[in-house]
PDB file of C-alpha atoms and ligand atoms in Angstrom:
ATOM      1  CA  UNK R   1       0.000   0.000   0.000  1.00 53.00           C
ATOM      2  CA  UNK R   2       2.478   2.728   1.106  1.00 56.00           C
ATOM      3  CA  UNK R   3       4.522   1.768  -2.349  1.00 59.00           C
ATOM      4  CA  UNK R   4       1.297   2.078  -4.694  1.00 57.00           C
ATOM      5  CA  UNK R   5       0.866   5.854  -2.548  1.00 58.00           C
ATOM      6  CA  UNK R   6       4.214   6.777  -3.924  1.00 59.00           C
ATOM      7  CA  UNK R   7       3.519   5.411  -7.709  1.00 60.00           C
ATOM      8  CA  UNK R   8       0.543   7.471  -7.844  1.00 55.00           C
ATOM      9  CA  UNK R   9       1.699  11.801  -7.701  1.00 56.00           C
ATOM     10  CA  UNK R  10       4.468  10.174 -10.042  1.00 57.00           C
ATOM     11  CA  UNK R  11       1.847   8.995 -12.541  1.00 54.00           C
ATOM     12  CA  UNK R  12      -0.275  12.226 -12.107  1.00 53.00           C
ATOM     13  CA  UNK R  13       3.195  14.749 -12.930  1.00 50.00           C
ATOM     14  CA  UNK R  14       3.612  12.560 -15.722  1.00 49.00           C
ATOM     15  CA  UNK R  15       0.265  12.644 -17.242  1.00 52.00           C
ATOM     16  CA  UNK R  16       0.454  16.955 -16.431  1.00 52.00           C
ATOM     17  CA  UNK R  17       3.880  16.964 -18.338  1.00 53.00           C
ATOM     18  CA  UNK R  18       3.363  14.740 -21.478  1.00 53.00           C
ATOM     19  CA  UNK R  19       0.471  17.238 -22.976  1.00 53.00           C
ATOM     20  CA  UNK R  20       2.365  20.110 -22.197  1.00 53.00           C
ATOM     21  CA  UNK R  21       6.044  18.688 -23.459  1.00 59.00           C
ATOM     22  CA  UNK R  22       4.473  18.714 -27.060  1.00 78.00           C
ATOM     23  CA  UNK R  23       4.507  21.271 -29.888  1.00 86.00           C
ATOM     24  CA  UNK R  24       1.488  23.055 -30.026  1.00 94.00           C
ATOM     25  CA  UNK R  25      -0.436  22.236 -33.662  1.00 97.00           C
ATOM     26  CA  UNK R  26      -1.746  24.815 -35.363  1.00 98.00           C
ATOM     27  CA  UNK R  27      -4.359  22.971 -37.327  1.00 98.00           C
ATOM     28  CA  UNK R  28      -6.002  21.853 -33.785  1.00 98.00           C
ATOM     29  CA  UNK R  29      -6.055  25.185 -32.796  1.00 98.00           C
ATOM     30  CA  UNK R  30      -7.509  26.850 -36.167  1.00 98.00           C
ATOM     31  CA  UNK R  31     -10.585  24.820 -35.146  1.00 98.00           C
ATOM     32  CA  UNK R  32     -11.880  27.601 -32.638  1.00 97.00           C
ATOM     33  CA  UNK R  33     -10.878  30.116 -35.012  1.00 98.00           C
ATOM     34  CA  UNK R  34     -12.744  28.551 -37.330  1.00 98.00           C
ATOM     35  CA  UNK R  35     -15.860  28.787 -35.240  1.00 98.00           C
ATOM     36  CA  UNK R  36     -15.950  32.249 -36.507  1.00 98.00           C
ATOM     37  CA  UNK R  37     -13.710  32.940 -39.475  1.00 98.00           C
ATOM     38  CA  UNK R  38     -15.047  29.381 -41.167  1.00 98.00           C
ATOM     39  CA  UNK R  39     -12.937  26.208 -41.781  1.00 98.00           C
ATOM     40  CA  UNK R  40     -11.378  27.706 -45.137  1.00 98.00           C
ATOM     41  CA  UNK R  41     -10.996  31.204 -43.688  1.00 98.00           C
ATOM     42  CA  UNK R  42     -13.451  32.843 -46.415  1.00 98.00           C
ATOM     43  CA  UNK R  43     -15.252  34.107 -43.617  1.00 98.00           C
ATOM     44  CA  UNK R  44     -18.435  35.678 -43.669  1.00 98.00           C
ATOM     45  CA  UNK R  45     -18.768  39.349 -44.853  1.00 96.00           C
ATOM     46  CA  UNK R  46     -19.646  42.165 -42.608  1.00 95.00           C
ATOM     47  CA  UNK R  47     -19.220  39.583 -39.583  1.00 98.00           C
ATOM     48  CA  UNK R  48     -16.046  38.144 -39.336  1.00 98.00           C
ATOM     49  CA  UNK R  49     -13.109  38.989 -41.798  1.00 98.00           C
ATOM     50  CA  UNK R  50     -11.876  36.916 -44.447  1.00 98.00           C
ATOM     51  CA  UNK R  51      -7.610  35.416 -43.695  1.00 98.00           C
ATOM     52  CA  UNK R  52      -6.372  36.499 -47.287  1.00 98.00           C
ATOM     53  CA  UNK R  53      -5.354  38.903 -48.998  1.00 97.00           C
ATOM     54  CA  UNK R  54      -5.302  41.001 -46.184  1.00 98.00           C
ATOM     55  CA  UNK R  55      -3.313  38.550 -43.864  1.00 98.00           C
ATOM     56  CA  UNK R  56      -0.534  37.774 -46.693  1.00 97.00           C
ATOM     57  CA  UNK R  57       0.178  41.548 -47.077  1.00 97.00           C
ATOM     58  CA  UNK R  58       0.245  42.189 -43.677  1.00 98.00           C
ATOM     59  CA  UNK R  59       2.153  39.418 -43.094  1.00 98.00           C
ATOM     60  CA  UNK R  60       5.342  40.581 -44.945  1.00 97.00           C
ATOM     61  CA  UNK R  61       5.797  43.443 -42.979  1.00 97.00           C
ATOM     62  CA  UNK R  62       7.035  43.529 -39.757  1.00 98.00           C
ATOM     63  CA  UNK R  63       4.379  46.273 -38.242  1.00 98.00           C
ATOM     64  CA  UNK R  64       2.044  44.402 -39.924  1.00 98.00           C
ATOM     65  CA  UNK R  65       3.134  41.103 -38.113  1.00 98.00           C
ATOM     66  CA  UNK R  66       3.061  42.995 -34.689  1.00 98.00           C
ATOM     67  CA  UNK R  67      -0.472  43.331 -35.489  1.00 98.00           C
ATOM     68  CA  UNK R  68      -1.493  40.201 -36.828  1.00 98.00           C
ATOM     69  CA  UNK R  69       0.314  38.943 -33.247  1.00 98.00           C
ATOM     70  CA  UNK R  70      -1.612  41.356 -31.176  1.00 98.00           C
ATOM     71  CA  UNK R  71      -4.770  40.690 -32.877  1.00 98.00           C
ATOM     72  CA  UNK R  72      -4.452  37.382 -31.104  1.00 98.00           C
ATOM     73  CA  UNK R  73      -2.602  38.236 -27.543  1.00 98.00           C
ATOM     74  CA  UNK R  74      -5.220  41.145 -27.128  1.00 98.00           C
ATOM     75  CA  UNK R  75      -8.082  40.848 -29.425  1.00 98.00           C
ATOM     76  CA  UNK R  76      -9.840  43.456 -31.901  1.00 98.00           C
ATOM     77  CA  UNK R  77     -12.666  45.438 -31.549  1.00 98.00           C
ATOM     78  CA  UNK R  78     -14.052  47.868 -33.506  1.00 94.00           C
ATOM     79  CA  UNK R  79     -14.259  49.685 -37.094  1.00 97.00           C
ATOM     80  CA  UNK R  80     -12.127  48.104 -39.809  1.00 98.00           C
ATOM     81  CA  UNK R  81     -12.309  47.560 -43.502  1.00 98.00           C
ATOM     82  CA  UNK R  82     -10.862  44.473 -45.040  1.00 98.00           C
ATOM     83  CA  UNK R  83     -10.900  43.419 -48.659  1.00 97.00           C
ATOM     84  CA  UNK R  84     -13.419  46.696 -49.269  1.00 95.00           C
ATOM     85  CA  UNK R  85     -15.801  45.450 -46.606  1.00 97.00           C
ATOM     86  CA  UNK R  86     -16.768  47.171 -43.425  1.00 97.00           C
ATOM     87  CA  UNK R  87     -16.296  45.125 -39.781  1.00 98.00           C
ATOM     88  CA  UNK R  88     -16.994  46.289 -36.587  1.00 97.00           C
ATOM     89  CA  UNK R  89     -17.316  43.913 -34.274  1.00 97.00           C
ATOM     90  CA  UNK R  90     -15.412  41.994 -31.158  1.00 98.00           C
ATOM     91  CA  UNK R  91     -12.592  39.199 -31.419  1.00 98.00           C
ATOM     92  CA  UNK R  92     -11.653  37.992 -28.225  1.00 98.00           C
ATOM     93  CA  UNK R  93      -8.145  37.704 -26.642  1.00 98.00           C
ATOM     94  CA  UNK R  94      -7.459  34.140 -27.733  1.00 97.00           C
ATOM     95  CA  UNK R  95      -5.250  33.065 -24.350  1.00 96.00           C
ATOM     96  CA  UNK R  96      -3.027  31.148 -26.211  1.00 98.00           C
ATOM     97  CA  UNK R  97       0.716  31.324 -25.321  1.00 98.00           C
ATOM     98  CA  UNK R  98       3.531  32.656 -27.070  1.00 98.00           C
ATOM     99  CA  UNK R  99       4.524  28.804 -28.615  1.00 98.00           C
ATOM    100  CA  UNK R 100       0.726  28.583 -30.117  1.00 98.00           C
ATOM    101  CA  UNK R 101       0.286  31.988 -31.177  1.00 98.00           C
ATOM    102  CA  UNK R 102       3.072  31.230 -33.265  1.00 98.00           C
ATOM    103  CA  UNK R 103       1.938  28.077 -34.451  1.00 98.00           C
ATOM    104  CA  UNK R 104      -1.743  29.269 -35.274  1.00 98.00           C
ATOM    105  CA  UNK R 105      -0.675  31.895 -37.192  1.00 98.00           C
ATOM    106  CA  UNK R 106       1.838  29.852 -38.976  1.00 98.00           C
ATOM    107  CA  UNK R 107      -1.322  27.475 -40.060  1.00 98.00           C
ATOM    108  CA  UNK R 108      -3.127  30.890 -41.178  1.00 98.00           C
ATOM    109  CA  UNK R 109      -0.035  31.743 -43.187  1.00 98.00           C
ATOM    110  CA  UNK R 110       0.494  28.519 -45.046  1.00 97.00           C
ATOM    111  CA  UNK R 111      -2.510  26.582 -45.109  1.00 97.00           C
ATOM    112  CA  UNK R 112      -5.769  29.582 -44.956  1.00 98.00           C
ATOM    113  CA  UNK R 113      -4.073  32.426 -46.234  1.00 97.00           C
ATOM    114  CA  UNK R 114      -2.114  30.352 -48.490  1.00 92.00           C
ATOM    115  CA  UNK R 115       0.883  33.246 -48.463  1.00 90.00           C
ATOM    116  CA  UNK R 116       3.280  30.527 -50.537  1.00 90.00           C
ATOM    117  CA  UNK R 117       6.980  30.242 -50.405  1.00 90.00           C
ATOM    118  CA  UNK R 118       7.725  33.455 -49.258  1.00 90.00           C
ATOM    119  CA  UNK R 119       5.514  33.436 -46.102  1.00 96.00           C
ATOM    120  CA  UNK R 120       8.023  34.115 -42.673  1.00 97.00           C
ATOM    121  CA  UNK R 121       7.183  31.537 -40.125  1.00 98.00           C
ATOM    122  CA  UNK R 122       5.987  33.133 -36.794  1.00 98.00           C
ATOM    123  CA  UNK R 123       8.444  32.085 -34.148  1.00 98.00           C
ATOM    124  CA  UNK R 124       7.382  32.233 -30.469  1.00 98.00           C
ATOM    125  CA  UNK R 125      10.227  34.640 -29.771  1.00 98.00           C
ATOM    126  CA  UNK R 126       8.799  37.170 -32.196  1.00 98.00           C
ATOM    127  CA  UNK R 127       5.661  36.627 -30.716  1.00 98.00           C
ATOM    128  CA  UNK R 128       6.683  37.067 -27.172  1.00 98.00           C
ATOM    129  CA  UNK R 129       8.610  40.693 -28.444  1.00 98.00           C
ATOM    130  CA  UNK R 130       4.951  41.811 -30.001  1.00 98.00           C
ATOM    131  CA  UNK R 131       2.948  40.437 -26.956  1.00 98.00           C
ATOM    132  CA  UNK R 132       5.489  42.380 -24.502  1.00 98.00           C
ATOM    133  CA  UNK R 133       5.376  45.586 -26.775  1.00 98.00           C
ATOM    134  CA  UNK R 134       1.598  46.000 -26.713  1.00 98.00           C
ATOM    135  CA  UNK R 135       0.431  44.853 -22.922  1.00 97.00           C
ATOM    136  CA  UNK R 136      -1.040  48.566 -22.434  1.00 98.00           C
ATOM    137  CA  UNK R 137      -3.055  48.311 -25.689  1.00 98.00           C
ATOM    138  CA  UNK R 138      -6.752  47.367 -25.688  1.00 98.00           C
ATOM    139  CA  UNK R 139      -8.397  45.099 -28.346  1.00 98.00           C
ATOM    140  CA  UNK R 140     -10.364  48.370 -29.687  1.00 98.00           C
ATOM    141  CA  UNK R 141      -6.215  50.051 -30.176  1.00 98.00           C
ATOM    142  CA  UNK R 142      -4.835  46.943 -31.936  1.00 98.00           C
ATOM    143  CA  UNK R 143      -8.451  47.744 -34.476  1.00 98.00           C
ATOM    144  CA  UNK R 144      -6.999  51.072 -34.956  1.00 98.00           C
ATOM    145  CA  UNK R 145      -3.575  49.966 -35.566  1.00 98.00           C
ATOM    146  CA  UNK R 146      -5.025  47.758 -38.803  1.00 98.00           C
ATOM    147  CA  UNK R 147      -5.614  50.889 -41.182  1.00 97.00           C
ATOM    148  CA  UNK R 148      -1.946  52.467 -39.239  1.00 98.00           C
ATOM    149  CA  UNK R 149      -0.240  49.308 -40.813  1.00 98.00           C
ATOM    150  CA  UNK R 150      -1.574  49.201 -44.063  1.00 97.00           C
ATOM    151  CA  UNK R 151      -4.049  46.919 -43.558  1.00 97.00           C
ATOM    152  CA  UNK R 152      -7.069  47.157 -45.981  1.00 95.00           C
TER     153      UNK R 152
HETATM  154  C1  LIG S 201     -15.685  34.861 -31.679  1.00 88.24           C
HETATM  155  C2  LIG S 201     -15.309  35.000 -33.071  1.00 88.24           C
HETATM  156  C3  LIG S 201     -13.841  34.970 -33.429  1.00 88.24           C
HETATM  157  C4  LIG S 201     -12.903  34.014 -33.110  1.00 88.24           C
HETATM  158  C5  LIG S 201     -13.081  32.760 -32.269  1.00 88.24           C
HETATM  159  C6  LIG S 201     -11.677  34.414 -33.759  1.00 88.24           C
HETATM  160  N1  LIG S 201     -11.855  35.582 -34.434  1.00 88.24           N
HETATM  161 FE1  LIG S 201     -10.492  36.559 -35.544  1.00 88.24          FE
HETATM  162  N2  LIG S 201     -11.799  38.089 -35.844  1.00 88.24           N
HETATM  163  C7  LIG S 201     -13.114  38.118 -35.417  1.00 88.24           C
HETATM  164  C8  LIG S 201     -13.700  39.399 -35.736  1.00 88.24           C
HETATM  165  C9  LIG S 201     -15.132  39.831 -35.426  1.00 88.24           C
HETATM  166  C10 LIG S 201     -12.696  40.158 -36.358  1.00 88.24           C
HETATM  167  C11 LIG S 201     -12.825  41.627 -36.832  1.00 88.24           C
HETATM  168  C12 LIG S 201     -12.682  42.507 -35.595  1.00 88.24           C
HETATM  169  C13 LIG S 201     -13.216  43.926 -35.763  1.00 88.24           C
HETATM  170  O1  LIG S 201     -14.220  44.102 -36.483  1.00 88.24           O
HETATM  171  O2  LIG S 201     -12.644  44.839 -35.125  1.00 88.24           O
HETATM  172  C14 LIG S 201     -11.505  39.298 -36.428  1.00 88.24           C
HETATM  173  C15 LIG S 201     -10.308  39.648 -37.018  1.00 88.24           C
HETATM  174  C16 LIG S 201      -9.205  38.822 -37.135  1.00 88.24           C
HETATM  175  C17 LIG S 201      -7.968  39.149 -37.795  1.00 88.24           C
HETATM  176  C18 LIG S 201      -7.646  40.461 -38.473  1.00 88.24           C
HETATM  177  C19 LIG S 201      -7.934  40.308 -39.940  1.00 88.24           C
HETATM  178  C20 LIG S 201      -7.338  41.408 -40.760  1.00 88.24           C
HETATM  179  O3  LIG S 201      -7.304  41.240 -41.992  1.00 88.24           O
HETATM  180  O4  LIG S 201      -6.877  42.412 -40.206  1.00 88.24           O
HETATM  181  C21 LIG S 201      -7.140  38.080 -37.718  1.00 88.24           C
HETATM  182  C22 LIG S 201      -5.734  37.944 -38.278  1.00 88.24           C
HETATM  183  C23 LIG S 201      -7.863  37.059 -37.007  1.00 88.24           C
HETATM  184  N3  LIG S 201      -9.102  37.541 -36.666  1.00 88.24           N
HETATM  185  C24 LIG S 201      -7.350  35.798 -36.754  1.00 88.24           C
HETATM  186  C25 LIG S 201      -7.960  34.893 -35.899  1.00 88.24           C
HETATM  187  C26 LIG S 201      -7.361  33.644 -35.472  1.00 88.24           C
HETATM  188  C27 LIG S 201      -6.029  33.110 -35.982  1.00 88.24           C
HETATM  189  C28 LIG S 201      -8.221  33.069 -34.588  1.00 88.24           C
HETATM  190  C29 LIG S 201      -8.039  31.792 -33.800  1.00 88.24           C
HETATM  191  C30 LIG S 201      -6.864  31.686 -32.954  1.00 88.24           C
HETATM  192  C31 LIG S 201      -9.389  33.945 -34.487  1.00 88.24           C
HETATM  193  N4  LIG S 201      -9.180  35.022 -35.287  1.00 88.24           N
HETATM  194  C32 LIG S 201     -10.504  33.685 -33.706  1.00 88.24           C
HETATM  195  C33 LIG S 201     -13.771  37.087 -34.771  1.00 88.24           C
HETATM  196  C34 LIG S 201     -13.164  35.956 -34.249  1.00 88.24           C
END
């Protein structure tokens, strides 16, 4: 008995550090973006924002990538116009760490957005610069950074 009490905290550290020793994947995690943006990312006009044309420009710039990372780590809300159509609603902070941030957006940039060869992979380093450069902005500032950034 008092060896079986000593097998079981070890089991229950290893079954907390197995999930967690894994690389986030960034097609699991497009699933609750897709909840709003829609499984291909054409999402639905006036509601949510389509991830293309938009998110490939932006993407290639590095103001632009601040705010695609921001858009995540804070959320948006407010006025915006992408692909000539008006948005003004609320995305909210998605709580995902600096590791699956990256990896999210990396699935957005190769596999929704379908930016091609000369997409940048997201790293979780740049990630954690953006997410430390904009902890005093609100979701409705990182909306008004879009049209700052060249976002249209
Ligand atoms: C609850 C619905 C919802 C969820 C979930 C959601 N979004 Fe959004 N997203 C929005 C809305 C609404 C906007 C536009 C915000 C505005 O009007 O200010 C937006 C905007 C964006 C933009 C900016 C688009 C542009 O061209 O500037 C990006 C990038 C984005 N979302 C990515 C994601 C990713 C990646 C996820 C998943 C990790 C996600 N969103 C989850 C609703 C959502």
């Amino acid at each position: 008995m008092k060896s079986l009490l000593g097998v079981i905290p070890a089991m229950a550290v290893l079954a907390w550090a197995l999930p967690s020793s894994a690389a986030p994947d960034g097609a699991t995690l497009y699933s609750r973006c897709a909840a709003c943006h829609t499984k291909t990312g054409a999402g639905v006009p006036g509601a949510f924002p389509p991830l293309g044309a938009d998110f490939r420009n932006l993407a290639t710039k590095p103001d632009g990538r601040r705010y695609l990372s921001l858009a995540i780590v804070r959320g948006l809300s407010g006025p915006m116009t992408v692909e000539g159509k008006a948005y003004r609603g609320v995305m909210p902070a998605q709580m995902l760490d600096d590791a699956a941030t990256a990896a999210v957006l990396n699935h957005v940039g190769t596999q929704i957005a379908k930016t091609g060869p000369g997409f940048k992979l997201f790293s979780a380093k740049e990630v954690e610069g953006h997410r430390s450069s904009g902890t005093s902005l609100s979701a409705g500032d990182v909306a008004k950074l879009h049209a700052q950034v060249g976002g249209k």
